[in-house]
Short mmCIF file of C-alpha atoms in Angstrom, two decimals:
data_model
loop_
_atom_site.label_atom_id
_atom_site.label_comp_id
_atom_site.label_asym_id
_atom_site.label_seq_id
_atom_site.Cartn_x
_atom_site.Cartn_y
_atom_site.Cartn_z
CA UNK A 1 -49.65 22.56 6.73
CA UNK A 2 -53.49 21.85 8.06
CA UNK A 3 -53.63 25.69 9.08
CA UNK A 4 -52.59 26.44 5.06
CA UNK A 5 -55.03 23.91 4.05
CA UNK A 6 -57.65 25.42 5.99
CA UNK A 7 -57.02 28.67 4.76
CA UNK A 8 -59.63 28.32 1.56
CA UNK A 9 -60.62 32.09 0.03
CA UNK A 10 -64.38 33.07 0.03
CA UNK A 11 -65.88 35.80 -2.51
CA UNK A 12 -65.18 38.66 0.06
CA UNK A 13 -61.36 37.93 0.33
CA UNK A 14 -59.47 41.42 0.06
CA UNK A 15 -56.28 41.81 -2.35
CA UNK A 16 -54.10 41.23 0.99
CA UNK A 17 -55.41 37.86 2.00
CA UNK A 18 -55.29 36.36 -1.59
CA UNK A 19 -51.46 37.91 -1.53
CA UNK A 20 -50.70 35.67 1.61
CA UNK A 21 -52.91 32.76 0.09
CA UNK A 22 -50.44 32.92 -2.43
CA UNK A 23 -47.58 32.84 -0.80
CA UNK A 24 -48.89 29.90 1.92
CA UNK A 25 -49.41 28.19 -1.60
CA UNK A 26 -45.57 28.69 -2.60
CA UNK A 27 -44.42 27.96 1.25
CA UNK A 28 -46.30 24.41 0.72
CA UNK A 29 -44.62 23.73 -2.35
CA UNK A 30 -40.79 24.28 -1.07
CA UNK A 31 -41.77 22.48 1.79
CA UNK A 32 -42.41 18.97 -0.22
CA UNK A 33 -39.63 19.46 -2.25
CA UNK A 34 -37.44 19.93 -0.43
CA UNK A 35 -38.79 17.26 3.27
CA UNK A 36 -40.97 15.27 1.91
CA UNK A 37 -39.06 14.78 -2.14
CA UNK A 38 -42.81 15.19 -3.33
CA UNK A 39 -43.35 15.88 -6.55
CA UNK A 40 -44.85 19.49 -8.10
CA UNK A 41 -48.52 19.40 -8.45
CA UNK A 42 -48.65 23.00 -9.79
CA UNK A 43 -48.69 23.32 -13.48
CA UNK A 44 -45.81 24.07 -15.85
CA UNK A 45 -47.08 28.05 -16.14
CA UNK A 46 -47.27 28.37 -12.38
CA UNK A 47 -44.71 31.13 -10.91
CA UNK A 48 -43.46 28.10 -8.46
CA UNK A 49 -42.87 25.78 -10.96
CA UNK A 50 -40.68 28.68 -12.67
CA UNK A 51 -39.02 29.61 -9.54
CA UNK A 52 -38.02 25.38 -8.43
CA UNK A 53 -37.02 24.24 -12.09
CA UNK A 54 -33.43 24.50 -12.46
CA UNK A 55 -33.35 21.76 -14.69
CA UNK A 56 -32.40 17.84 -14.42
CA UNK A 57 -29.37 16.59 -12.85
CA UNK A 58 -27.17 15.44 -15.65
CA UNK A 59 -25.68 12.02 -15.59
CA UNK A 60 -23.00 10.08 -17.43
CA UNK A 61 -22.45 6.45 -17.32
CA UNK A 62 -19.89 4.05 -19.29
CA UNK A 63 -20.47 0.28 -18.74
CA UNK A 64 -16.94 -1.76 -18.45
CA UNK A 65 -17.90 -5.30 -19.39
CA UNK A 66 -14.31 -6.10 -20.34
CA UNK A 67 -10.62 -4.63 -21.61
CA UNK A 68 -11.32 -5.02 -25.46
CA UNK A 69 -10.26 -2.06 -27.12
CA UNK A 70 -13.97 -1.89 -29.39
CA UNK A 71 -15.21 -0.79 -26.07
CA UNK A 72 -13.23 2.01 -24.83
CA UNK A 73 -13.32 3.59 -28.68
CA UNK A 74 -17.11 3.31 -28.81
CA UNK A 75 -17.45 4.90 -25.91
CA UNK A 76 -14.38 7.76 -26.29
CA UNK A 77 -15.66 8.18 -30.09
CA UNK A 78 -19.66 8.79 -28.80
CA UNK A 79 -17.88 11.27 -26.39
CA UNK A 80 -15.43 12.89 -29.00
CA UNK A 81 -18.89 13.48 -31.18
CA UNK A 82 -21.27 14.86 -28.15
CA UNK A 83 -18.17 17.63 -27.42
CA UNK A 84 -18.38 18.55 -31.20
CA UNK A 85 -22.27 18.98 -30.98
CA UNK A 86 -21.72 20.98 -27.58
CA UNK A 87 -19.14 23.59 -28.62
CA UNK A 88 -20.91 23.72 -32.22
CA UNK A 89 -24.51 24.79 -30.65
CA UNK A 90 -23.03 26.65 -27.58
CA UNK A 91 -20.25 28.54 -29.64
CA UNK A 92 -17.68 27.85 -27.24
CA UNK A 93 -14.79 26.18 -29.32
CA UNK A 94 -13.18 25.28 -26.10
CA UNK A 95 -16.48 23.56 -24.45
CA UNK A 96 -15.11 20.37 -22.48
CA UNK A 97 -17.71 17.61 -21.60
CA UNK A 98 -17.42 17.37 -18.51
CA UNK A 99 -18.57 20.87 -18.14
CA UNK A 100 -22.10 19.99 -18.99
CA UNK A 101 -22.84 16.71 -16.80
CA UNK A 102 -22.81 17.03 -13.15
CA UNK A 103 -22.24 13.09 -11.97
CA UNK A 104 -20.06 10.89 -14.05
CA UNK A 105 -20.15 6.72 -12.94
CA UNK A 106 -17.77 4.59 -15.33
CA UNK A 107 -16.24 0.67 -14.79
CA UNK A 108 -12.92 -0.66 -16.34
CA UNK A 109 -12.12 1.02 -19.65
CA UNK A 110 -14.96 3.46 -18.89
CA UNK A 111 -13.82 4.50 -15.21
CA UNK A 112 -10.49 5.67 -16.97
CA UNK A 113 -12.24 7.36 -19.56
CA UNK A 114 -14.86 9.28 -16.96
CA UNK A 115 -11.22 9.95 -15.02
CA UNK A 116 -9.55 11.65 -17.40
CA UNK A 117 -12.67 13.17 -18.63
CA UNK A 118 -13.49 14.99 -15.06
CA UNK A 119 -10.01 15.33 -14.42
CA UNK A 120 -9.26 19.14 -12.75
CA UNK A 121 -6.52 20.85 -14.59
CA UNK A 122 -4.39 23.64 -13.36
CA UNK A 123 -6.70 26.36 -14.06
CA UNK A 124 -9.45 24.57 -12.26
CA UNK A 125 -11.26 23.82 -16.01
CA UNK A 126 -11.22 19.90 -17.03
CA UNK A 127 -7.93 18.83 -17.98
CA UNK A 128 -8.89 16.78 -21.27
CA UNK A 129 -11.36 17.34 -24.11
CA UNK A 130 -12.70 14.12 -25.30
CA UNK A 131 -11.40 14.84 -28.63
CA UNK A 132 -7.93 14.17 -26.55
CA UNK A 133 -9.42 11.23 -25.05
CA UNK A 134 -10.48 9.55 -28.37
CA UNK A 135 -6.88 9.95 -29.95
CA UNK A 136 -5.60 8.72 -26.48
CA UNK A 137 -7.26 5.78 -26.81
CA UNK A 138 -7.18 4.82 -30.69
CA UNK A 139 -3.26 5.35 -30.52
CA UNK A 140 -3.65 2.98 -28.25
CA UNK A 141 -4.55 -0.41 -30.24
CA UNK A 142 -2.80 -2.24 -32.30
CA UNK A 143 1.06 -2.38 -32.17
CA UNK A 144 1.69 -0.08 -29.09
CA UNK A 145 -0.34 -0.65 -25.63
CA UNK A 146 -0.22 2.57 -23.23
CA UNK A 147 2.96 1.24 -21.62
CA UNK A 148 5.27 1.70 -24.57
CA UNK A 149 5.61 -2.08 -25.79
CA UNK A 150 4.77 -4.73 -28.98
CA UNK A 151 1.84 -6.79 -26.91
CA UNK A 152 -2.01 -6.58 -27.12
CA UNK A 153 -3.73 -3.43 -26.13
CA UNK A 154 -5.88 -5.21 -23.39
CA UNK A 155 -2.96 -6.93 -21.46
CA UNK A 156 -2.91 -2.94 -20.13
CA UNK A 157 -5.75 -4.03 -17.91
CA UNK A 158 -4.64 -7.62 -16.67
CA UNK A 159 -2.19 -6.31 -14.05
CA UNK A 160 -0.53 -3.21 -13.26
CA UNK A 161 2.70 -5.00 -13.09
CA UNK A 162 2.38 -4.92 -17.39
CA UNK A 163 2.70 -1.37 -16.93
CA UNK A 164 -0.66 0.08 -16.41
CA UNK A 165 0.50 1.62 -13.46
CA UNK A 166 3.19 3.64 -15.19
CA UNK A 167 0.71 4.94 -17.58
CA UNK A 168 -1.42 5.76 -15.30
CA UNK A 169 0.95 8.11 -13.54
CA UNK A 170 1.32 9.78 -16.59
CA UNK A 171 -1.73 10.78 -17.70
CA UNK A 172 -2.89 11.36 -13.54
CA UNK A 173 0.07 12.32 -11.57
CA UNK A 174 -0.77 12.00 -7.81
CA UNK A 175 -4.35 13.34 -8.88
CA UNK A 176 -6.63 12.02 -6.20
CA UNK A 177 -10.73 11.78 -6.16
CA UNK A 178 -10.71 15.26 -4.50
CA UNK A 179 -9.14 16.39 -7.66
CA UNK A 180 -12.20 15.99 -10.43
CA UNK A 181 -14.32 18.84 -11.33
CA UNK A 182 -17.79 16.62 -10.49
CA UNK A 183 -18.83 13.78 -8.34
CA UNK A 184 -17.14 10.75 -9.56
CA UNK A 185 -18.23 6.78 -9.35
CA UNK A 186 -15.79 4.13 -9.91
CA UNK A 187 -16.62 0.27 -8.79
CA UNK A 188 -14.52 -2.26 -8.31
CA UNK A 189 -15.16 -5.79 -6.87
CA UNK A 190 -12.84 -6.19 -3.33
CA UNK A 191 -12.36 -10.10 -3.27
CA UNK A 192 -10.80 -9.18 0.83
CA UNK A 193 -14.73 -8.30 1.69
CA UNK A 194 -16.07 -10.56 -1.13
CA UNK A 195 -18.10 -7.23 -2.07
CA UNK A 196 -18.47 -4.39 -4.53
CA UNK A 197 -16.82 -1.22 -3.38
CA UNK A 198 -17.45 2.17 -4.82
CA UNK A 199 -15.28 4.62 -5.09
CA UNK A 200 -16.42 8.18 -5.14
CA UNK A 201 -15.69 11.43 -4.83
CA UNK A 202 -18.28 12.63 -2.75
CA UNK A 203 -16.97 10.39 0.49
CA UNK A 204 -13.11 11.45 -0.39
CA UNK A 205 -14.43 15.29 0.55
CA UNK A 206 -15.66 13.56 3.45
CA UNK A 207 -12.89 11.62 4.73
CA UNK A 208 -8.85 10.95 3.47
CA UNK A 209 -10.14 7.37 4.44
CA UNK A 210 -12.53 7.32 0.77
CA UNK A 211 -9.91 9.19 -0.95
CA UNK A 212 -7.59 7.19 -3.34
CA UNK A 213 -5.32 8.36 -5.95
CA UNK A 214 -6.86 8.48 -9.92
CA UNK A 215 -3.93 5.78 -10.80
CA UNK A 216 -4.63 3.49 -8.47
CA UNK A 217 -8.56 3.85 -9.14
CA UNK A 218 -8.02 3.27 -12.33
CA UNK A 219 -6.01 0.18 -11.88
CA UNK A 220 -9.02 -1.25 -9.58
CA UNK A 221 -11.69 -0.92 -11.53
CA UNK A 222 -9.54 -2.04 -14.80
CA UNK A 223 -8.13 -5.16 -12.51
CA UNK A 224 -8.25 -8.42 -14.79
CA UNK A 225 -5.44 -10.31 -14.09
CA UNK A 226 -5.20 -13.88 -12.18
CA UNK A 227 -4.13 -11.45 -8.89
CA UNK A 228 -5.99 -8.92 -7.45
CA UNK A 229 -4.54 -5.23 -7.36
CA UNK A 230 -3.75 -3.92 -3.72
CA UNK A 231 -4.14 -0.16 -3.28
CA UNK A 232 -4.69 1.67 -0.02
CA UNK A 233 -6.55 5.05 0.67
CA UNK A 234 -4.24 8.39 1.13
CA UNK A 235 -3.94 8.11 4.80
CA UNK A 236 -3.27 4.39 4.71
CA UNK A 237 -6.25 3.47 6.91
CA UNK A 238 -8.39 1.74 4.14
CA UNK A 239 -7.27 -0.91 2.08
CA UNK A 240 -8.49 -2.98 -1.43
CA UNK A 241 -7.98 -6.24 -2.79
CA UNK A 242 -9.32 -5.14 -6.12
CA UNK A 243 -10.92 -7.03 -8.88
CA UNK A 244 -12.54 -6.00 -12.06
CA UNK A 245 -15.81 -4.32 -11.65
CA UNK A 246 -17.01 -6.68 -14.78
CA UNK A 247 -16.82 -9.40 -12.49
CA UNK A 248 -20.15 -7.90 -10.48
CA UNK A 249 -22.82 -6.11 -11.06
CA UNK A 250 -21.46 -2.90 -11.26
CA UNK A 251 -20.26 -3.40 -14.66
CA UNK A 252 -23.28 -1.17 -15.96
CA UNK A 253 -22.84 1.79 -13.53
CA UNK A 254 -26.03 3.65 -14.42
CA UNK A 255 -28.50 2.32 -11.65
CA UNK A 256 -25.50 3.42 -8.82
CA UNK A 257 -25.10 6.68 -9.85
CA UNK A 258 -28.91 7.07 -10.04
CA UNK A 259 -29.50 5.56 -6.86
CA UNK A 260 -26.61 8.40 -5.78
CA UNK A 261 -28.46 11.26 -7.00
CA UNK A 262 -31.26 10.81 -5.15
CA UNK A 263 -30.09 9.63 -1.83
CA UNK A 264 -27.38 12.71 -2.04
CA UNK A 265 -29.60 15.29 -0.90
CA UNK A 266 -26.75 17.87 0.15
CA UNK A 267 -25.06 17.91 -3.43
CA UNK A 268 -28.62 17.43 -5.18
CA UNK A 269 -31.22 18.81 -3.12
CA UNK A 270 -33.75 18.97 -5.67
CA UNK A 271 -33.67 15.28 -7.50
CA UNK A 272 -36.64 13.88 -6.04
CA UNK A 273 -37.71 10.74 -9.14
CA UNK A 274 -36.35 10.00 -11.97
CA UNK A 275 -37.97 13.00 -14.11
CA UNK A 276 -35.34 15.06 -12.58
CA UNK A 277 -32.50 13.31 -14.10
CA UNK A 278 -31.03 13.60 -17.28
CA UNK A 279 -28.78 10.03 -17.98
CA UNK A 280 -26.58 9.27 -21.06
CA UNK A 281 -25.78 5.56 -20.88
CA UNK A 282 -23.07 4.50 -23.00
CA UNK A 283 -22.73 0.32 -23.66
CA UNK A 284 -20.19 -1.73 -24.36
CA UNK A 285 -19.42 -3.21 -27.90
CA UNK A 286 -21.66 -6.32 -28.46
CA UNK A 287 -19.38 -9.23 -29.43
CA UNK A 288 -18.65 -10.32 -32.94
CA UNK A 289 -17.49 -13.71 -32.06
CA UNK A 290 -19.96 -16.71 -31.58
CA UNK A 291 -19.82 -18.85 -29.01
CA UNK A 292 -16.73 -21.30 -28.25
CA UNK A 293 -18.00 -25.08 -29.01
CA UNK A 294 -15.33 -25.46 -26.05
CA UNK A 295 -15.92 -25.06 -22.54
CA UNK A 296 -15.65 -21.23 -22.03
CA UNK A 297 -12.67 -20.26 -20.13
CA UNK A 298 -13.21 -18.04 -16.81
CA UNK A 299 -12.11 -14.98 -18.54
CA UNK A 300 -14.33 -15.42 -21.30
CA UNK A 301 -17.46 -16.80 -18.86
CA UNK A 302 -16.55 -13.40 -16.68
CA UNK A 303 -17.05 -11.31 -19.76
CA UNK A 304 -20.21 -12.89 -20.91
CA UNK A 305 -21.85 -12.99 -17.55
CA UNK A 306 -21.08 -9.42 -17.18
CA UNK A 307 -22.75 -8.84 -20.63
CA UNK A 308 -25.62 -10.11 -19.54
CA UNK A 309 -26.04 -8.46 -16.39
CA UNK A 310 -25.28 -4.90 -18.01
CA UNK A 311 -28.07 -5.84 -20.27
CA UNK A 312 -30.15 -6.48 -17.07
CA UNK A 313 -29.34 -3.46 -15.68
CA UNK A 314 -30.29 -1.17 -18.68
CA UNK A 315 -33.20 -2.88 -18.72
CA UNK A 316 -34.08 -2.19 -15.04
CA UNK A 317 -33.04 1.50 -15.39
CA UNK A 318 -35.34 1.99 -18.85
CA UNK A 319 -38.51 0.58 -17.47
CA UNK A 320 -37.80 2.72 -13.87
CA UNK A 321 -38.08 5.69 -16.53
CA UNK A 322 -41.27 4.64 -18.38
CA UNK A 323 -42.35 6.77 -20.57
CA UNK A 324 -39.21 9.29 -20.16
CA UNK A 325 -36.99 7.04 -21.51
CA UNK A 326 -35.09 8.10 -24.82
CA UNK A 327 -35.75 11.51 -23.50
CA UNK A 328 -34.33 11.69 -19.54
CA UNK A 329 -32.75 8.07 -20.56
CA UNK A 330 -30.73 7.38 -23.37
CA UNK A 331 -28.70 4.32 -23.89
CA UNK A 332 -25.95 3.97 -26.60
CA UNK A 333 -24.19 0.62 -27.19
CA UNK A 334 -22.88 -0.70 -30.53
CA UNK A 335 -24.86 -3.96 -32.18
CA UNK A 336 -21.27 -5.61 -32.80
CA UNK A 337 -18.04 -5.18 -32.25
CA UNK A 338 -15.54 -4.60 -35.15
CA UNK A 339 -14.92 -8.02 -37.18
CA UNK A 340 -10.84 -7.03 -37.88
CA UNK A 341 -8.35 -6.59 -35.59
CA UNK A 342 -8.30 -2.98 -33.96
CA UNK A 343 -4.68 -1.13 -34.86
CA UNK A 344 -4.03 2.49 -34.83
CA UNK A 345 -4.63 3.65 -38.68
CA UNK A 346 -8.17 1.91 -38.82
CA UNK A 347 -9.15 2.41 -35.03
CA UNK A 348 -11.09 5.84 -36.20
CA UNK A 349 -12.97 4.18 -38.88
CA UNK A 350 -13.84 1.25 -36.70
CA UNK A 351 -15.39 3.75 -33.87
CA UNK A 352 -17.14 5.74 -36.87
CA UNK A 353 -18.61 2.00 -37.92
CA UNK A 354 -20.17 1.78 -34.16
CA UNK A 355 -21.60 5.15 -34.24
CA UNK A 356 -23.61 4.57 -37.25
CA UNK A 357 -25.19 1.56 -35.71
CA UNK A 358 -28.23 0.68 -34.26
CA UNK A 359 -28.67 -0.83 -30.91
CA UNK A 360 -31.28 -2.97 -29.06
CA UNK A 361 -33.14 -1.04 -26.79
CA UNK A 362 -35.57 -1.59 -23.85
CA UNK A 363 -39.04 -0.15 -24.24
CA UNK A 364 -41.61 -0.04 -21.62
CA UNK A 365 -44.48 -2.54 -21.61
CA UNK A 366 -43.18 -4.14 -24.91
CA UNK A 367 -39.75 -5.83 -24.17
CA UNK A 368 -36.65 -5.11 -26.37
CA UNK A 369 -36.58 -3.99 -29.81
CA UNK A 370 -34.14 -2.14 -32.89
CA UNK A 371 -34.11 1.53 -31.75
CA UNK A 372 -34.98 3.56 -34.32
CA UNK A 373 -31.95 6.26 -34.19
CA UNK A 374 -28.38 5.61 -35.03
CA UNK A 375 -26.16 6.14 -32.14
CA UNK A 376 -25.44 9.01 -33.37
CA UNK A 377 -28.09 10.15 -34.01
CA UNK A 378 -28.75 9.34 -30.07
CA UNK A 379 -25.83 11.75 -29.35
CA UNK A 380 -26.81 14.39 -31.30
CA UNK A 381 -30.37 14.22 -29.55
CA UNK A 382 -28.62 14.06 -26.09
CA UNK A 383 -26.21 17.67 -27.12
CA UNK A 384 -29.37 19.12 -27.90
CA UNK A 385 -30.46 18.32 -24.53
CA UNK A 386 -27.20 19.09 -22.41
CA UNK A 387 -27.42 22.62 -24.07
CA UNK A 388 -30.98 23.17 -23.06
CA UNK A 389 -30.40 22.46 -19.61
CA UNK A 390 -27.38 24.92 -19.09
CA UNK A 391 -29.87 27.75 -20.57
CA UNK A 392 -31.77 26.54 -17.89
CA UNK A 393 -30.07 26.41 -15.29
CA UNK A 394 -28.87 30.02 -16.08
CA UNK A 395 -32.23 31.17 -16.04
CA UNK A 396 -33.52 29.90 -13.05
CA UNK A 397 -32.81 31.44 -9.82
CA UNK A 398 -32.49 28.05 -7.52
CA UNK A 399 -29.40 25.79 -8.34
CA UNK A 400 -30.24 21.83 -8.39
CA UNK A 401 -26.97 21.03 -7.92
CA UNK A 402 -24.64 22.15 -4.93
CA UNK A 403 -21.12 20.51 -5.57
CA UNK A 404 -19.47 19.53 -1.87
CA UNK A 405 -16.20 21.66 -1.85
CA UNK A 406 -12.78 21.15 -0.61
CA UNK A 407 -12.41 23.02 2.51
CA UNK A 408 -8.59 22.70 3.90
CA UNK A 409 -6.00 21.45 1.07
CA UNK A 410 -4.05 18.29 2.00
CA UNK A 411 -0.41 18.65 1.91
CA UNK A 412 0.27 15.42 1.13
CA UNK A 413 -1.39 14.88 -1.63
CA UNK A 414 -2.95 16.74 -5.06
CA UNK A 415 -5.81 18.39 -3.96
CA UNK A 416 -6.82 21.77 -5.35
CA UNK A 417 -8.77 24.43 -3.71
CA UNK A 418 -12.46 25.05 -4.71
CA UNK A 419 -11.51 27.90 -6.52
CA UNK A 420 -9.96 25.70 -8.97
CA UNK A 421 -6.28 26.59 -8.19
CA UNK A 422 -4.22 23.65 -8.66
CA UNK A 423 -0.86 22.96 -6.39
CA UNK A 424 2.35 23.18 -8.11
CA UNK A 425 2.29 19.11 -7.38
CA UNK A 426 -0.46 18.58 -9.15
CA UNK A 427 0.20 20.80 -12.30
CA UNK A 428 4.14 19.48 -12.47
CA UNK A 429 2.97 15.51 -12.19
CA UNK A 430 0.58 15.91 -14.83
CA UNK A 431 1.75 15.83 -18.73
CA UNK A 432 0.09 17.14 -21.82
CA UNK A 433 -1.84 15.27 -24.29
CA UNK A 434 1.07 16.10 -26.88
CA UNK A 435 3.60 14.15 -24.92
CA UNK A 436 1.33 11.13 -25.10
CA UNK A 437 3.07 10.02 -28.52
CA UNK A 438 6.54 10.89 -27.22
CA UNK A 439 5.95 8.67 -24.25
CA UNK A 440 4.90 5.44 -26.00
#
């Protein structure tokens, strides 16, 4: 580097030194990209600035503050209407959104909705369209839960004794974390280490020790019940004593998948700050309730605390982005919750209701105020984004993101091959959205 430094042109250099001058100049910039995590100092126009921007790393996060229904639909509804945008602009009817973000982190309701979302399917494409995912979820509420039976649609989440687990078998099969089409985060809170505990996909590649099955995932992060959920890795060797991830501070997942993008240097080689990250936050559903005059009960202090802490988070996260955010960060989260009860023919309308809102947002330097979009309007912003980042990436010649692969299949379990074949298990155990309705 001092030798390339030192290397400064006078009037008489010939057409062959300023060639190697040149390329000394686009040695120096690889080099503190990629050792150092420096930042360009080149211009936009420069040829290495064209040659090293392959875009942002694109990020999707869904907070899990609690089991109510508002959130999962606010959440599945903001999803169902960024798809639309994406196959609308893109022309590809059959455009799945999990296709266009390359790290997905979700807790509780969101960690199954991420799941399903980045599920693999049998021809190596993601399993379920969000569209799918939104009617999953509003036929959901009101008289049916996912297990079949007359009780409320959150007592899903309180144990997977209530039947959780069978419905998560259905809509997972013996899936595991190897089995999603992009990295994967999914907290929980183990109460046996009196710690968070992350699951992720990039350490199941790694190790059958960090690899757990979808269902049981699922049933971890969504764990609200007076007992804690006990699930144990593939191979047996690592075990959880799982509690909601509401109950820490992992209920707003956006900071931890950050914080993974840039310290995962072999799947992301290129994130190097946050202006190389591209993050759609979605929030939960504020509540609609005031506060009891009685002493809260734990549940309800739980759900409240984690509130506040997702609020802390989002917070943290917008002022780390500065003046990027509402373009590299964009947070959506509904102003209230729906004032009726949530049942199946007005659980449409009630996520429509949430879009159309307008949240609080963070703002750098001046504290919190009314955004001035819609959320969706915020969505629509964020397609128009997603789609400019796959032209992108198509165009430039360096890939930002290098996906760790599956090398040897494991027999004893669902895992696919990189080439997106699925195992026989793995496409028999899984069903079709149109048996959903059959099942119930």
């Amino acid at each position: 580097m001092e030798a390339y430094a030192a290397a400064t042109p006078s009037p008489r250099t010939t057409a062959v030194d300023m060639d190697k001058l040149i390329s000394h100049h686009l040695f120096s910039l690889l080099e503190t990209k990629f050792l150092f995590g420096g930042c360009l100092s080149s211009g936009p126009g420069t040829p290495a600035q064209a040659f090293l921007d392959g875009g942002r790393v694109r990020v999707l996060a869904i907070d899990g503050c609690g089991a109510a229904a508002e959130d999962a639909l606010l959440a599945a509804a903001a999803l169902a209407r960024l798809e639309a945008k994406l196959r609308e602009q893109t022309g590809d009817h059959d455009a799945r959104v999990a296709e266009f973000f390359d790290v997905a982190a979700g807790a509780g309701t969101g960690g199954v909705l991420t799941a399903m979302l980045f599920l693999r399917g049998p021809d190596g494409r993601p399993r379920y369209s969000a569209q799918e995912t939104l009617a999953f979820m509003a036929g959901s509420v009101g008289k049916k839960d996912w297990g079949g039976k007359s009780r409320s649609w959150a007592k899903l989440f309180r144990s997977t004794r209530s039947g959780g687990d069978r419905v998560f078998q259905r809509v997972f099969g013996d899936a595991t974390l190897r089995d999603t089409v992009a990295p994967l985060l999914v907290p929980c809170y183990d109460l046996a280490k009196s710690a968070p505990f992350v699951f992720s996909r990039a350490d199941a590649v790694e190790s059958d020790a960090f690899d757990f099955r979808l269902r049981d995932v699922c049933a971890a992060t969504c764990a609200v019940g007076r007992e804690p959920v006990a699930i144990k890795s593939i191979d047996g060797l690592t075990a959880i004593a799982a509690a909601s991830a509401g109950v820490a501070a992992m209920g707003n997942p956006a900071a931890a998948a950050i914080t993974h993008v840039l310290h995962n240097k072999q799947e992301f080689p290129l994130a190097a700050g946050v202006e190389d990250i591209l993050v759609l936050s979605i929030g939960a559903a504020g509540s609609s309730s005031p506060m009891p005059t009685r002493s809260p009960s734990p549940r309800e202090l739980a759900r409240i605390t984690a509130a506040g802490v997702a609020d802390m988070v989002d917070e943290s996260v917008a002022m780390a982005f500065g003046h990027a955010c509402g373009s590299n960060y964009v947070r959506i989260q509904a102003g209230k919750a729906p004032t009726k009860p949530l049942h199946a023919d007005n659980a449409a309308a009630a996520a429509g209701a949430m879009l159309v809102q307008r949240n609080v947002e963070s703002v750098l330097f001046r504290g919190r105020r009314l955004a001035e979009r819609t959320n969706a309007e915020k969505v629509d912003a964020v397609a128009a984004e997603l789609v400019k980042e796959q032209e992108r990436r198509r165009r430039s010649p360096l890939p930002n993101v290098a996906i760790k692969q599956v090398g040897t299949p494991r027999l004893s379990s669902a895992t696919t091959l990189s080439s997106g074949t699925a195992t026989a298990r793995t496409a028999s155990s899984m069903p079709s959205p149109a048996s959903w309705d059959s099942r119930r």
